[in-house]
XYZ file of C-alpha atoms in Angstrom:
532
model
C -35.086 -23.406 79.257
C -38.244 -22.931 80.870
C -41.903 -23.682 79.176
C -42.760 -19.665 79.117
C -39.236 -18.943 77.794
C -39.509 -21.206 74.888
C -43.141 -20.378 73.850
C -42.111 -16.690 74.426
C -39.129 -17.403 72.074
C -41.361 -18.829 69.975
C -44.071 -16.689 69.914
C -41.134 -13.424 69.113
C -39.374 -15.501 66.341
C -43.247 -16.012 64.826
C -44.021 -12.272 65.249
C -40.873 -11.047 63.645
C -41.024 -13.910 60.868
C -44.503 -11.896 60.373
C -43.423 -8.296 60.588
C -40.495 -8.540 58.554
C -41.177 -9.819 55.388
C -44.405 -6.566 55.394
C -41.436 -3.965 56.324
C -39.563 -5.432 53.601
C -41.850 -5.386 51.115
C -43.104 -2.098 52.104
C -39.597 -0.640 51.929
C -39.116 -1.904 48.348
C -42.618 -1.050 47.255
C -41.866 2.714 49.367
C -38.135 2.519 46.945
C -39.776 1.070 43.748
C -42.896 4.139 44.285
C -39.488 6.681 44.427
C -37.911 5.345 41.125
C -41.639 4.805 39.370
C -42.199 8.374 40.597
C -39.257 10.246 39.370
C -39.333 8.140 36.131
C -42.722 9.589 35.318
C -41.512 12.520 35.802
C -38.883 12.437 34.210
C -41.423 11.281 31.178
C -43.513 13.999 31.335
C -40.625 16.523 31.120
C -39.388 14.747 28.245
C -42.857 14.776 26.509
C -43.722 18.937 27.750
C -40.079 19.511 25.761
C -41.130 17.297 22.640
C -44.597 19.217 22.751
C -42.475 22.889 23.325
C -40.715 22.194 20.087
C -43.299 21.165 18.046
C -45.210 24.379 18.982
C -42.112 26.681 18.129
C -41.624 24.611 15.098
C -45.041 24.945 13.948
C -44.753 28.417 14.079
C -41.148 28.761 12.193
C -42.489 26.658 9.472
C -45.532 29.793 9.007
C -42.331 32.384 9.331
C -40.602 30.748 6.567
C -43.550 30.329 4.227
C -44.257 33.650 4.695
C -40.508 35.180 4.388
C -39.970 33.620 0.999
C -43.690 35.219 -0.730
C -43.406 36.908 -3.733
C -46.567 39.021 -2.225
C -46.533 42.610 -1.676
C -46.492 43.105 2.350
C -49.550 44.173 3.162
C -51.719 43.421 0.225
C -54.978 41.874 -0.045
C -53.489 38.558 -1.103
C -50.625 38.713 1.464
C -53.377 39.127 4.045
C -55.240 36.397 3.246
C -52.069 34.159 3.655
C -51.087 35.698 6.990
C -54.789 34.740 7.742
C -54.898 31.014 6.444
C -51.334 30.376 8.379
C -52.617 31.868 11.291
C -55.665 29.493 11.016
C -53.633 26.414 9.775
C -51.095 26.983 12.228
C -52.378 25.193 15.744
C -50.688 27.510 18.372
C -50.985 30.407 16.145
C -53.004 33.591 17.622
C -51.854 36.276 15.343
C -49.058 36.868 12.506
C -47.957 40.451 11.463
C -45.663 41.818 9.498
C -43.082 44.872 10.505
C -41.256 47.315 8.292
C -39.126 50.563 9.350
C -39.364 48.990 12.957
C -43.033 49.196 13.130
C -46.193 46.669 12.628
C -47.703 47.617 9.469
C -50.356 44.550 9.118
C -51.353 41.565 10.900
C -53.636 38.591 9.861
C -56.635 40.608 11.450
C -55.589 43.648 8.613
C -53.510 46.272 8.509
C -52.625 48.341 11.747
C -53.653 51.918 12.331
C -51.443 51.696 15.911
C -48.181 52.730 16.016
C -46.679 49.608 17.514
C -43.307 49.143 17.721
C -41.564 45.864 16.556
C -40.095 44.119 20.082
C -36.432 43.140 20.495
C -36.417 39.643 21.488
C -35.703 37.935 24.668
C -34.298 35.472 23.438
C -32.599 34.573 19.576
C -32.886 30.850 18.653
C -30.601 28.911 16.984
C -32.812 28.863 14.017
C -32.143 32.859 14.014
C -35.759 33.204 15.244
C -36.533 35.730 18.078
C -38.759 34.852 20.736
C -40.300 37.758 22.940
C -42.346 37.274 26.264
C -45.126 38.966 27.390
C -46.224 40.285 23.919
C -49.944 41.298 23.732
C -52.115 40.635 20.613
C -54.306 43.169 18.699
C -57.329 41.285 19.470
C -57.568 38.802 22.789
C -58.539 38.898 25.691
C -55.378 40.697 26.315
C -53.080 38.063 27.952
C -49.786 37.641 27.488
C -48.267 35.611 24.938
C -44.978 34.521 22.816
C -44.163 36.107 19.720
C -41.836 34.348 17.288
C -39.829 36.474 15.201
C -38.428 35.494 11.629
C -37.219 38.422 9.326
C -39.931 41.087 8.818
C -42.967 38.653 10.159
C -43.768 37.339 13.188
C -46.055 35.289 14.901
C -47.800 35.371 18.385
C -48.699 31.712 19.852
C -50.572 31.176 23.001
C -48.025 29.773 25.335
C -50.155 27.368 27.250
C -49.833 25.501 23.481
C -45.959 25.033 25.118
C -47.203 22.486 28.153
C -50.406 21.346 26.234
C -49.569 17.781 27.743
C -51.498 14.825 28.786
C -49.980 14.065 32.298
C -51.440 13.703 35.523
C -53.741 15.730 36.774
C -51.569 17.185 40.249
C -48.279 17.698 38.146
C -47.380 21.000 37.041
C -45.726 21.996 34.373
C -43.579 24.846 33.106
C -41.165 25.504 29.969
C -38.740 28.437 29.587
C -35.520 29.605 27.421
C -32.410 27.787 28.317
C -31.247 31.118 30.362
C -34.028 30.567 32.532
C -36.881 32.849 30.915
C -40.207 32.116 31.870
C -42.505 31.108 29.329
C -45.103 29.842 30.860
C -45.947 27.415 34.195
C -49.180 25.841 35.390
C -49.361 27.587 38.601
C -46.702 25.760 40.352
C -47.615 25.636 44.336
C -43.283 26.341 44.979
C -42.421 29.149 43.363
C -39.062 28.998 45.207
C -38.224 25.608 43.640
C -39.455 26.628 40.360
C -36.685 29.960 40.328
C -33.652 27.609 41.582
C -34.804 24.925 38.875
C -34.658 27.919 36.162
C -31.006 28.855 37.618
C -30.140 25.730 38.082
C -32.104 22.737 36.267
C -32.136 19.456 37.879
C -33.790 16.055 39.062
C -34.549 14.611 42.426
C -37.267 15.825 45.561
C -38.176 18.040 48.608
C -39.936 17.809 51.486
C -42.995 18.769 49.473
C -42.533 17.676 45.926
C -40.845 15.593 43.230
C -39.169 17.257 40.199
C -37.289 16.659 36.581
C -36.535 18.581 33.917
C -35.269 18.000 30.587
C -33.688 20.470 28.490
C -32.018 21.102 25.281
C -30.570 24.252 23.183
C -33.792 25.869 22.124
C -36.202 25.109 25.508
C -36.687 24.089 28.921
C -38.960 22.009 30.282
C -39.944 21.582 34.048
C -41.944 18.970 35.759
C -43.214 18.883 39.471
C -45.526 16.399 41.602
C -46.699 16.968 45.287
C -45.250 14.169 47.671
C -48.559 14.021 49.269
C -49.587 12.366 46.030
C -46.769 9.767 46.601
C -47.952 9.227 50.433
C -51.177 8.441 48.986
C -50.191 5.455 46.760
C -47.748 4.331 49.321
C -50.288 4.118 51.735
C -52.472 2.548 49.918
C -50.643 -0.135 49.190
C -48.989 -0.573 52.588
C -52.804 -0.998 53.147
C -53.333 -3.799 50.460
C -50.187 -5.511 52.360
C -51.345 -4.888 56.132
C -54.647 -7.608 55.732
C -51.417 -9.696 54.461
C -49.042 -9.117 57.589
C -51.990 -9.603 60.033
C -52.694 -13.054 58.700
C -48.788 -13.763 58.526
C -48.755 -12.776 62.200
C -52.009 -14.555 63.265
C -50.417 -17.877 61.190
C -47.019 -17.616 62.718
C -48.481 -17.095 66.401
C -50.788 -20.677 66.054
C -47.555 -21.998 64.105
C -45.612 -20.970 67.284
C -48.291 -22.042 69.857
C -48.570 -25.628 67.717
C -44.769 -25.956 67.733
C -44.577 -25.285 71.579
C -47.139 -27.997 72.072
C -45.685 -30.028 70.055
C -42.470 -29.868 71.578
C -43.657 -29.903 74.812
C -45.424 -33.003 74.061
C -42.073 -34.832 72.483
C -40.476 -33.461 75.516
C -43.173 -35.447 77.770
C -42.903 -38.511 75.263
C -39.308 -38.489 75.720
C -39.366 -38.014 79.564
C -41.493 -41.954 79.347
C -39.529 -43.146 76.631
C -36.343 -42.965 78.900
C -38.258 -44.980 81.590
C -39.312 -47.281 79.235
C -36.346 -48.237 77.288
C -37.731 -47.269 73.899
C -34.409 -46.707 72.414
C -32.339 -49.110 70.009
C -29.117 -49.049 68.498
C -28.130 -49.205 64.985
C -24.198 -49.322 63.644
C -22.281 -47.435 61.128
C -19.735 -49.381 59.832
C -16.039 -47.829 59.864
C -14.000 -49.129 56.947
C -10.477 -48.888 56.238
C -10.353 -47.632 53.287
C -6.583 -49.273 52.030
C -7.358 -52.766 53.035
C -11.505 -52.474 52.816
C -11.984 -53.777 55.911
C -14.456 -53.219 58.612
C -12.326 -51.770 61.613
C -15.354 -50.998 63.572
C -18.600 -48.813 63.360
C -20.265 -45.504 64.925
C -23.093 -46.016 67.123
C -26.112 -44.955 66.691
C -29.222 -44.376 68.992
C -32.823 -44.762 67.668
C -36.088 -44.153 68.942
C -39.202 -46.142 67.945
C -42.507 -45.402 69.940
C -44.806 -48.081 70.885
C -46.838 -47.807 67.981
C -43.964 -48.573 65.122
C -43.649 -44.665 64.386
C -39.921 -43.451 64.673
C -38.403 -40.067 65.703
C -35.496 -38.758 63.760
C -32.367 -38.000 66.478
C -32.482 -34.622 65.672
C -35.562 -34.121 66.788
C -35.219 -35.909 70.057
C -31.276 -35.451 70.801
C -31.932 -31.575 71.152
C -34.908 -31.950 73.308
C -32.608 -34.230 75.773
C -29.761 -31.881 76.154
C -32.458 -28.804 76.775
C -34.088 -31.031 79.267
C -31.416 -32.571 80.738
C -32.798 -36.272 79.909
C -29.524 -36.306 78.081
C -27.495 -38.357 80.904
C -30.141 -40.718 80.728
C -29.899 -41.067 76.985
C -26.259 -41.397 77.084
C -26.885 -44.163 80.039
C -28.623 -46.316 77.296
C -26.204 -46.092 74.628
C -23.301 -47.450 76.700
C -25.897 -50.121 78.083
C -26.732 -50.879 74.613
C -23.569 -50.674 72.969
C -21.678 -53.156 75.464
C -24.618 -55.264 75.623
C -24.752 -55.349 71.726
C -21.252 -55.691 71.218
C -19.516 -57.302 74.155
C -19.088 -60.399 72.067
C -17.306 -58.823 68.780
C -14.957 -56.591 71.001
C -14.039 -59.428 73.047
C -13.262 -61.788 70.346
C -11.543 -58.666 68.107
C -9.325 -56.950 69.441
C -8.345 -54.822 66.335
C -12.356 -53.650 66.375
C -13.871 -50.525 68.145
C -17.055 -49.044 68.485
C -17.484 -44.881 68.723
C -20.117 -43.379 71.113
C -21.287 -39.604 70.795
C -21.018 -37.357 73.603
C -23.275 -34.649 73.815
C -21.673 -31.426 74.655
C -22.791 -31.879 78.505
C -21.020 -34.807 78.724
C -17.960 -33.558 76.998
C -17.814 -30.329 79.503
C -18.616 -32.517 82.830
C -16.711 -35.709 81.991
C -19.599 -37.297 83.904
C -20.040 -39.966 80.899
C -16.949 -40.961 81.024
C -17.299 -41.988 84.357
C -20.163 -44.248 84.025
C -18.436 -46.093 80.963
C -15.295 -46.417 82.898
C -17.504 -48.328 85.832
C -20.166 -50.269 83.295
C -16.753 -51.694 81.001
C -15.525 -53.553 83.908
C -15.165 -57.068 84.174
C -17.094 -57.363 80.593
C -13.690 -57.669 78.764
C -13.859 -54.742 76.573
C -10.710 -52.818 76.559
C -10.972 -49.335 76.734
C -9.002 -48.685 73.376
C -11.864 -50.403 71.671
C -14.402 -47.472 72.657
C -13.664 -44.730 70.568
C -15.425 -41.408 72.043
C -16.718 -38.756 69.561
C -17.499 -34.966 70.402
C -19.192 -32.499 68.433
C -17.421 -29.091 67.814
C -20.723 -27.467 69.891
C -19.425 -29.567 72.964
C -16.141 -27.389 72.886
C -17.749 -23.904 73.892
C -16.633 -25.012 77.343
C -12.700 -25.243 76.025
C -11.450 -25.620 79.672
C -14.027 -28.567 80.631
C -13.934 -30.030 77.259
C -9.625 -29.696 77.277
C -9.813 -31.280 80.934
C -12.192 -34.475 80.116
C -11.225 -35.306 76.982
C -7.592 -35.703 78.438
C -8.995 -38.004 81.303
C -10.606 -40.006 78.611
C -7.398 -40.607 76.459
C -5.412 -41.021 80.109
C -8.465 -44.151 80.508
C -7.185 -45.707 77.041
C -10.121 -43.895 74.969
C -9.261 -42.613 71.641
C -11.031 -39.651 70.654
C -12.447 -37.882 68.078
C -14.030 -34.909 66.946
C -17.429 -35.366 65.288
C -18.516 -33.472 62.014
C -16.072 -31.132 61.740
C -15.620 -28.175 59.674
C -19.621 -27.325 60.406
C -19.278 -25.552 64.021
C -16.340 -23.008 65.583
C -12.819 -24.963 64.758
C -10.222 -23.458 64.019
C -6.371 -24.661 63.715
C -5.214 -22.670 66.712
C -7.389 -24.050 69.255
C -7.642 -27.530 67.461
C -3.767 -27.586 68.468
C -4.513 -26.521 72.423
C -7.228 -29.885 72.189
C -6.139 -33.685 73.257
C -7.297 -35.572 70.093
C -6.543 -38.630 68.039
C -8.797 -38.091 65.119
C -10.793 -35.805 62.902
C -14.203 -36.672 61.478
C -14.696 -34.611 58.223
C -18.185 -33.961 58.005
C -20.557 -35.304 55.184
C -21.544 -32.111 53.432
C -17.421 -31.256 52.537
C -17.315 -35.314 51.451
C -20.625 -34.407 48.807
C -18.846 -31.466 47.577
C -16.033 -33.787 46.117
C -15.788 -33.637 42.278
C -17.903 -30.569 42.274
C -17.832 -26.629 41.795
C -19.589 -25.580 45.517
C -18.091 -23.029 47.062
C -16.824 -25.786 49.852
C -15.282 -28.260 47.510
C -11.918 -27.227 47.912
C -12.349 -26.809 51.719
C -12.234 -31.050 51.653
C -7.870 -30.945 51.616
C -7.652 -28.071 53.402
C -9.108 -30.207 56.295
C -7.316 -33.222 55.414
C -4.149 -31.068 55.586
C -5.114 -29.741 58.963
C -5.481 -33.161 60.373
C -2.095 -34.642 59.091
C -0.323 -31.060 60.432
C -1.983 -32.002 63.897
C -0.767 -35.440 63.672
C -4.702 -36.785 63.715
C -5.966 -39.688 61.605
C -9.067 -38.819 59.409
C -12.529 -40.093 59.028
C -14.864 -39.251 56.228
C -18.601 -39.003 57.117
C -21.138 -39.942 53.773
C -18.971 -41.732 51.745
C -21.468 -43.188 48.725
C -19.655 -42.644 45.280
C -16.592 -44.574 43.730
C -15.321 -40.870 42.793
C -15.206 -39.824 46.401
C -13.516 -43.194 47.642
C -10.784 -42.704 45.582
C -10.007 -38.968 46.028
C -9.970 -39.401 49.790
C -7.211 -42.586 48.935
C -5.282 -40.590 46.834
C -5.120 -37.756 49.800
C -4.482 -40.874 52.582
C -7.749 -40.647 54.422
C -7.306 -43.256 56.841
C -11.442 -44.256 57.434
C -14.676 -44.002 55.713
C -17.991 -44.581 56.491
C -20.943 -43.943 54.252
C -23.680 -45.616 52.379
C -21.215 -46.441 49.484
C -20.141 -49.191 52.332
C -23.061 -49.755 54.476
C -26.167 -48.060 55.848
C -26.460 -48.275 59.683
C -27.206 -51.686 60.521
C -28.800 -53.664 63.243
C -26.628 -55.004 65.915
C -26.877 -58.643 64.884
C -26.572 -57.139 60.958
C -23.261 -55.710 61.999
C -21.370 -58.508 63.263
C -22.584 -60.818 60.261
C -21.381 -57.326 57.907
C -18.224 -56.778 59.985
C -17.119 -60.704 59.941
C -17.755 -60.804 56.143
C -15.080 -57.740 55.313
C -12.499 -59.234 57.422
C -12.716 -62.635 56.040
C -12.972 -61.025 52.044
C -10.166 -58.513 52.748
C -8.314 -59.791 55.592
C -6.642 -62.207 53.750
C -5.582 -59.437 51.222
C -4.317 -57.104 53.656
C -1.752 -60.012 55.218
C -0.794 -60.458 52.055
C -0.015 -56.951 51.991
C 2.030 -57.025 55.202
C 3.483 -60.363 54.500
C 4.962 -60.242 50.538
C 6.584 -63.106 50.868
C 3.901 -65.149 52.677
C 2.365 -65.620 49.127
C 5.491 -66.758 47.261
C 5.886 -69.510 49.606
């Protein structure tokens, strides 16, 4: 990949690591704005029903009082109570009192007019009668709501029925459970307020939010412009924008520091090849019946000049993308033959394993420059065991074709961490393999309640159904040692062993197991070696 690609890459990742995390928080701030909206609402309607009922009952509590005096209608002292209720009584405007079908007297005195006593809208479940669009004696002459209990009722103001503290832009509106009007706050939708009186409901329009809330004696009806809800959505997509800018602005330098950086490693690594700034260390392999050291994985290292080290996967990746990969491959056979020459020469039964990267695995190029560097230094080929990665077997046809020439050379091979990249059983099967490496994080997952701990035997199963022999990567507890030898895992490595060692640390570590176990394991072979 070129320098422009990779800062372009870079530079995309850093604006969409920037952009996304605003749209997401705007789109949950935009959701929680809906819910928060509707809820209040929802609140309000509640609250304009509570306040509807208290009105109404304020007034059937005067009714009742007035229904059970012993006072003669119409009488001075049954005047003067019509008058204190009417005054006591907060949504009160007027009480009167009918007989023969006709108002006699009201709290203002008794009535000359010939008035006629309405017939309700609308009967309560109380037995009260409510009538709309009554006019009082005195007034301004607006409508109102008269009440109606036996021969007395009383006429309330019916903006007492939405006298609610809410905010300023909603509207509100109560009527009879059939849908009567009672009264509304000038609602700018008059078409939404008729369907929500056929039909009460919750939810939104284009234009507005609305709730209602209902029971058997009233209806109440809440409704909110959107534009409101556009307004405190913007403003806080506002209060997040200063945030997404800076996100941006940080991810771009984080993306222009990263290309540099990488660019620079890339340059570093270009002189560290010529150099020869690359060492070996060794992971010992141990047989995990007998205990013994069988042989180790090897593994390249990279300290610069001044003493500060670069972790392989960091520098491995930067190789295969820049193709200094052959050249870091070239050094581990150097190293690994030069290291090891000795051991393999003097034990048979040992090996050492080499990675491929997944270039070398598709072009089988490595192999031929081991095949040419082992000869005439002694080492069999048996004793250099090759591992791939599973990302080395996107190529199945050039991976299927080398890895066969490598086995055909003596080479026993195996696949590196697997379980982490695109293996399956069925193409496993089409592969020429010997064993399976089971990668570290299924080994840490022994003994445990991940969601992976029970993928550990399936693997092991695989591997014995393919006729491999296992491996188990980051072997460091007693627990995990002995469920992989009560499953037959044939290897382990792992720190419960040995950390990666130094060349010369190696063959002092590999000499001590044999000479501690080896005896043990003839023993094993030989029974009756001991007795005699």
């Amino acid at each position: 990949m070129k320098r422009a690609r990779i800062i372009a890459a870079i530079v995309l990742a850093a604006l969409i690591g920037a952009v996304v995390p605003v749209l997401t928080v705007a789109y949950f701030t935009w959701a929680r704005q809906q819910e928060h909206e509707q809820r209040t609402l929802a609140s309000t309607a509640e609250r304009t029903l509570l306040r509807a009922h208290r009105a109404y009952e304020g007034g059937l509590m005067a009714l009742r009082k007035l229904n059970q005096t012993p006072l003669p209608p119409c009488s001075p002292e049954h005047l003067q109570l019509m008058r204190n209720l009417a005054v006591s009584t907060h949504t009160a405007e007027q009480v009167g009192y009918f007989e023969a079908g006709r108002l006699r007297c009201t709290s203002w005195g008794v009535t000359e007019d010939d008035i006629p006593e309405p017939i309700p809208d609308h009967v309560t479940a109380d037995g009260a009668g409510i009538s709309l669009g009554v006019r009082p004696q005195a007034g301004d002459g607006s409508p109102m709501v008269a009440v109606q209990l036996g021969r007395h009722d009383i006429i309330m103001d019916p903006s007492r029925f939405v006298d609610v503290i809410a905010d300023p832009n909603v509207r509100l509106a109560v009527a009879t459970p059939d849908g009567r009007l009672l009264v509304q706050q000038a609602l700018p939708d008059q078409n939404l307020l008729l369907e929500l009186l056929r039909k009460p409901s919750s939810g939104r329009t284009p234009r507005s939010w609305y709730a209602t809330a209902q029971d058997q004696e009233w209806l109440a009806i809440a409704v909110s412009p959107r534009t409101d809800f556009r307004t405190s959505l913007y403003r806080q997509l506002m209060q997040l924008l200063p945030l997404g800018v800076a996100g941006a602005a940080f991810g771009v330098f984080g993306a222009w520091w990263l290309s540099r950086r990488r660019m620079t490693l890339r340059n570093e690594l270009a002189s560290a090849v010529r150099r020869g700034e690359f060492s070996m260390q060794y992971q010992p392999i141990i047989e995990l019946d007998t205990g013994i050291c069988v042989g180790a994985e090897s593994l390249v290292r990279w300290c610069r000049p001044d003493g500060t080290s670069v972790r392989p996967d960091l520098f491995i990746p930067v190789a295969e993308e820049t193709g200094l990969i052959n050249a870091l491959t070239d050094h581990v056979i150097d190293h690994v033959i030069q290291d090891m020459r000795e051991l393999l020469v003097r034990d048979r039964s040992a090996h050492i394993a080499i990675n491929l990267s997944a270039g070398d695995v598709g072009s089988g190029r490595a192999l031929k420059v081991l095949s040419a560097k082992l000869q005439g230094t002694g080492i069999h080929p048996q004793q250099i065991w090759l591992e791939a990665t599973e990302r080395g077997f996107i190529d199945i046809q050039g991976a299927r074709t080398s890895l066969a020439a490598a086995r055909r050379a003596g080479h026993c091979v195996a696949i590196d961490d697997f379980g982490v990249g695109y293996s399956s059983l069925q193409y496993l099967q089409t592969l020429p393999l010997d064993a399976l490496k089971i990668d570290k994080s299924f080994i840490e997952a022994i003994g445990t309640h991940s969601a992976t701990s029970p993928v550990t035997s399936h693997i092991i199963d695989m591997a014995k159904t393919l006729g491999l022999f296992t491996v188990a990567e980051g072997v460091e507890t007693s627990a995990q040692l002995a469920y992989l030898q009560a499953r037959q895992v044939e290897f382990g490595q792992g720190w419960l062993f040995s950390k990666p060692l130094a060349a010369e640390e190696f063959i002092r570590y590999h000499e001590q197991r044999l000479k501690q176990y080896g005896k043990a394991k003839e023993d094993m072979q030989n029974p009756n070696s001991a007795h005699d």
